[in-house]
mmCIF file of C-alpha atoms in Angstrom:
data_model
loop_
_atom_site.group_PDB
_atom_site.id
_atom_site.type_symbol
_atom_site.label_atom_id
_atom_site.label_comp_id
_atom_site.label_asym_id
_atom_site.label_seq_id
_atom_site.Cartn_x
_atom_site.Cartn_y
_atom_site.Cartn_z
ATOM 1 C CA MET A 227 84.262 135.673 97.198
ATOM 2 C CA PRO A 228 82.056 132.868 95.828
ATOM 3 C CA LEU A 229 83.094 131.005 92.710
ATOM 4 C CA ASP A 230 81.436 131.946 89.441
ATOM 5 C CA LYS A 231 79.141 129.077 88.388
ATOM 6 C CA ASN A 232 81.369 128.504 85.364
ATOM 7 C CA GLU A 233 84.609 128.592 87.364
ATOM 8 C CA ARG A 234 85.964 125.204 88.383
ATOM 9 C CA ASP A 235 86.829 124.620 92.044
ATOM 10 C CA PRO A 236 90.632 124.241 92.047
ATOM 11 C CA TYR A 237 90.515 121.249 94.441
ATOM 12 C CA VAL A 238 87.424 119.166 93.634
ATOM 13 C CA GLY A 239 88.447 116.019 91.786
ATOM 14 C CA LEU A 240 92.068 115.988 92.964
ATOM 15 C CA GLN A 241 93.417 112.689 94.255
ATOM 16 C CA ILE A 242 95.372 112.728 97.502
ATOM 17 C CA GLU A 243 96.713 110.112 99.941
ATOM 18 C CA ASP A 244 95.885 106.504 99.137
ATOM 19 C CA ASP A 245 93.222 107.081 96.507
ATOM 20 C CA TYR A 246 91.190 109.692 98.387
ATOM 21 C CA VAL A 247 89.483 112.088 95.983
ATOM 22 C CA ILE A 248 88.320 115.554 97.032
ATOM 23 C CA LYS A 249 84.576 115.566 96.391
ATOM 24 C CA GLU A 250 82.849 118.659 97.787
ATOM 25 C CA LYS A 251 83.351 121.759 99.898
ATOM 26 C CA VAL A 252 82.021 121.437 103.454
ATOM 27 C CA ASN A 253 82.988 124.689 105.178
ATOM 28 C CA LYS A 254 85.390 127.631 105.048
ATOM 29 C CA GLY A 255 87.568 129.096 107.788
ATOM 30 C CA LYS A 256 90.019 131.977 108.132
ATOM 31 C CA ILE A 257 93.001 130.285 106.482
ATOM 32 C CA GLY A 258 91.543 127.281 104.707
ATOM 33 C CA VAL A 259 88.628 125.323 103.363
ATOM 34 C CA VAL A 260 87.353 121.910 104.473
ATOM 35 C CA TYR A 261 86.312 119.370 101.867
ATOM 36 C CA LYS A 262 85.043 115.804 101.936
ATOM 37 C CA ALA A 263 87.657 113.379 100.653
ATOM 38 C CA GLU A 264 86.337 109.961 99.663
ATOM 39 C CA ARG A 265 87.973 106.641 98.908
ATOM 40 C CA SER A 266 86.004 103.998 97.033
ATOM 41 C CA ASN A 267 87.813 100.773 97.996
ATOM 42 C CA PRO A 268 87.473 100.262 100.871
ATOM 43 C CA LYS A 269 84.802 102.952 101.139
ATOM 44 C CA ASP A 270 85.815 105.755 103.504
ATOM 45 C CA VAL A 271 85.264 109.491 103.974
ATOM 46 C CA LEU A 272 87.681 111.916 105.631
ATOM 47 C CA ALA A 273 87.665 115.668 106.160
ATOM 48 C CA CYS A 274 90.392 117.377 104.155
ATOM 49 C CA LYS A 275 91.438 120.822 105.318
ATOM 50 C CA ILE A 276 93.122 122.690 102.484
ATOM 51 C CA ILE A 277 95.368 125.662 103.141
ATOM 52 C CA PRO A 278 96.426 127.518 99.984
ATOM 53 C CA GLU A 279 100.018 128.558 99.404
ATOM 54 C CA GLY A 280 100.912 131.659 101.408
ATOM 55 C CA LYS A 281 98.277 131.106 104.125
ATOM 56 C CA LEU A 282 100.355 128.825 106.394
ATOM 57 C CA LYS A 283 101.919 130.511 109.375
ATOM 58 C CA THR A 284 105.429 129.754 110.594
ATOM 59 C CA GLY A 285 105.353 126.864 113.066
ATOM 60 C CA TRP A 286 101.995 125.503 111.859
ATOM 61 C CA GLN A 287 103.174 121.925 112.346
ATOM 62 C CA ALA A 288 103.345 122.525 116.110
ATOM 63 C CA GLU A 289 99.525 122.551 115.997
ATOM 64 C CA LEU A 290 99.594 119.044 114.510
ATOM 65 C CA ASN A 291 101.847 117.913 117.355
ATOM 66 C CA LYS A 292 99.297 119.233 119.858
ATOM 67 C CA ILE A 293 96.504 117.328 118.107
ATOM 68 C CA LEU A 294 98.585 114.147 118.142
ATOM 69 C CA ARG A 295 99.192 114.482 121.891
ATOM 70 C CA LEU A 296 95.418 114.781 122.355
ATOM 71 C CA ARG A 297 94.746 111.537 120.470
ATOM 72 C CA GLY A 298 92.077 109.544 122.271
ATOM 73 C CA ILE A 299 90.615 112.540 124.121
ATOM 74 C CA SER A 300 86.855 112.667 123.606
ATOM 75 C CA HIS A 301 85.649 115.459 121.272
ATOM 76 C CA VAL A 302 89.072 116.018 119.673
ATOM 77 C CA VAL A 303 88.799 115.123 115.994
ATOM 78 C CA PRO A 304 91.472 112.539 115.109
ATOM 79 C CA TYR A 305 94.230 113.565 112.695
ATOM 80 C CA HIS A 306 95.330 111.115 109.978
ATOM 81 C CA THR A 307 98.074 112.681 107.875
ATOM 82 C CA HIS A 308 99.112 115.773 105.936
ATOM 83 C CA GLY A 309 101.036 116.696 102.819
ATOM 84 C CA SER A 310 101.205 119.110 99.952
ATOM 85 C CA LYS A 311 100.127 118.979 96.307
ATOM 86 C CA HIS A 312 99.278 121.268 93.422
ATOM 87 C CA ASP A 313 95.699 122.226 92.533
ATOM 88 C CA HIS A 314 94.101 122.272 89.068
ATOM 89 C CA ASN A 315 95.728 125.695 88.508
ATOM 90 C CA SER A 316 99.222 124.378 89.455
ATOM 91 C CA ARG A 317 99.205 126.314 92.735
ATOM 92 C CA GLN A 318 100.686 124.552 95.735
ATOM 93 C CA PHE A 319 98.541 123.840 98.790
ATOM 94 C CA THR A 320 98.848 121.953 102.053
ATOM 95 C CA TYR A 321 96.217 119.446 103.121
ATOM 96 C CA ILE A 322 95.455 117.882 106.492
ATOM 97 C CA LEU A 323 93.228 114.818 106.775
ATOM 98 C CA PHE A 324 90.979 114.317 109.812
ATOM 99 C CA ASP A 325 88.046 112.066 110.623
ATOM 100 C CA TYR A 326 84.931 113.360 108.885
ATOM 101 C CA ILE A 327 82.131 114.188 111.310
ATOM 102 C CA PRO A 328 78.863 114.973 109.548
ATOM 103 C CA GLY A 329 76.676 117.777 110.836
ATOM 104 C CA ASN A 330 76.886 121.475 111.579
ATOM 105 C CA ASN A 331 79.782 123.139 113.306
ATOM 106 C CA LEU A 332 79.018 124.690 116.704
ATOM 107 C CA LYS A 333 78.646 128.244 115.338
ATOM 108 C CA ASP A 334 76.066 127.173 112.715
ATOM 109 C CA PHE A 335 74.297 124.845 115.154
ATOM 110 C CA ILE A 336 73.712 127.692 117.619
ATOM 111 C CA LYS A 337 72.639 130.062 114.829
ATOM 112 C CA ASP A 338 70.202 127.506 113.375
ATOM 113 C CA SER A 339 68.854 126.196 116.708
ATOM 114 C CA PRO A 340 68.966 129.021 119.283
ATOM 115 C CA ALA A 341 66.237 127.342 121.359
ATOM 116 C CA LEU A 342 68.656 124.486 122.133
ATOM 117 C CA LEU A 343 71.130 126.906 123.705
ATOM 118 C CA ASN A 344 70.184 126.271 127.327
ATOM 119 C CA ILE A 345 72.068 125.801 130.602
ATOM 120 C CA ALA A 346 72.488 122.027 130.091
ATOM 121 C CA PHE A 347 73.980 122.587 126.616
ATOM 122 C CA ILE A 348 76.335 125.323 127.883
ATOM 123 C CA GLU A 349 77.409 123.093 130.787
ATOM 124 C CA LYS A 350 78.228 120.237 128.376
ATOM 125 C CA ILE A 351 80.286 122.558 126.154
ATOM 126 C CA ALA A 352 82.128 123.966 129.190
ATOM 127 C CA LYS A 353 82.940 120.456 130.492
ATOM 128 C CA THR A 354 84.195 119.414 127.067
ATOM 129 C CA VAL A 355 86.415 122.489 126.734
ATOM 130 C CA LEU A 356 87.793 122.023 130.257
ATOM 131 C CA THR A 357 88.531 118.335 129.587
ATOM 132 C CA VAL A 358 90.511 119.215 126.474
ATOM 133 C CA LEU A 359 92.343 122.077 128.237
ATOM 134 C CA TYR A 360 93.230 119.740 131.114
ATOM 135 C CA ALA A 361 94.546 117.184 128.604
ATOM 136 C CA CYS A 362 96.685 119.946 127.075
ATOM 137 C CA GLN A 363 98.509 120.310 130.377
#
């Protein structure tokens, strides 16, 4: 459900990890929302995945361990850190910081540019997925 124009986003403006401030919503998934988190000195931008209280599944940190083991594998977005805080409404949430990669996600890219979905593109995606799956072994 979209926010009412007068309703304040409970995360925008919050400060997290080393002076990073949550600036704007980037995308929404099944259990969380991704925001841009910016630091002014030195200037930096990270992606901040926010999972509200009650949305985390048991064993969620095992997923972070998998990402850490894949560090350095091409096309796996690097993880920085995670923690928990309270939003503007005093509700607890968990955040995970990753490198910020500007642009559309794959689902939106295909929806917005169906003409680019050709055999070469599909082959590149398949090779990337297989490389990451092999690294998971």
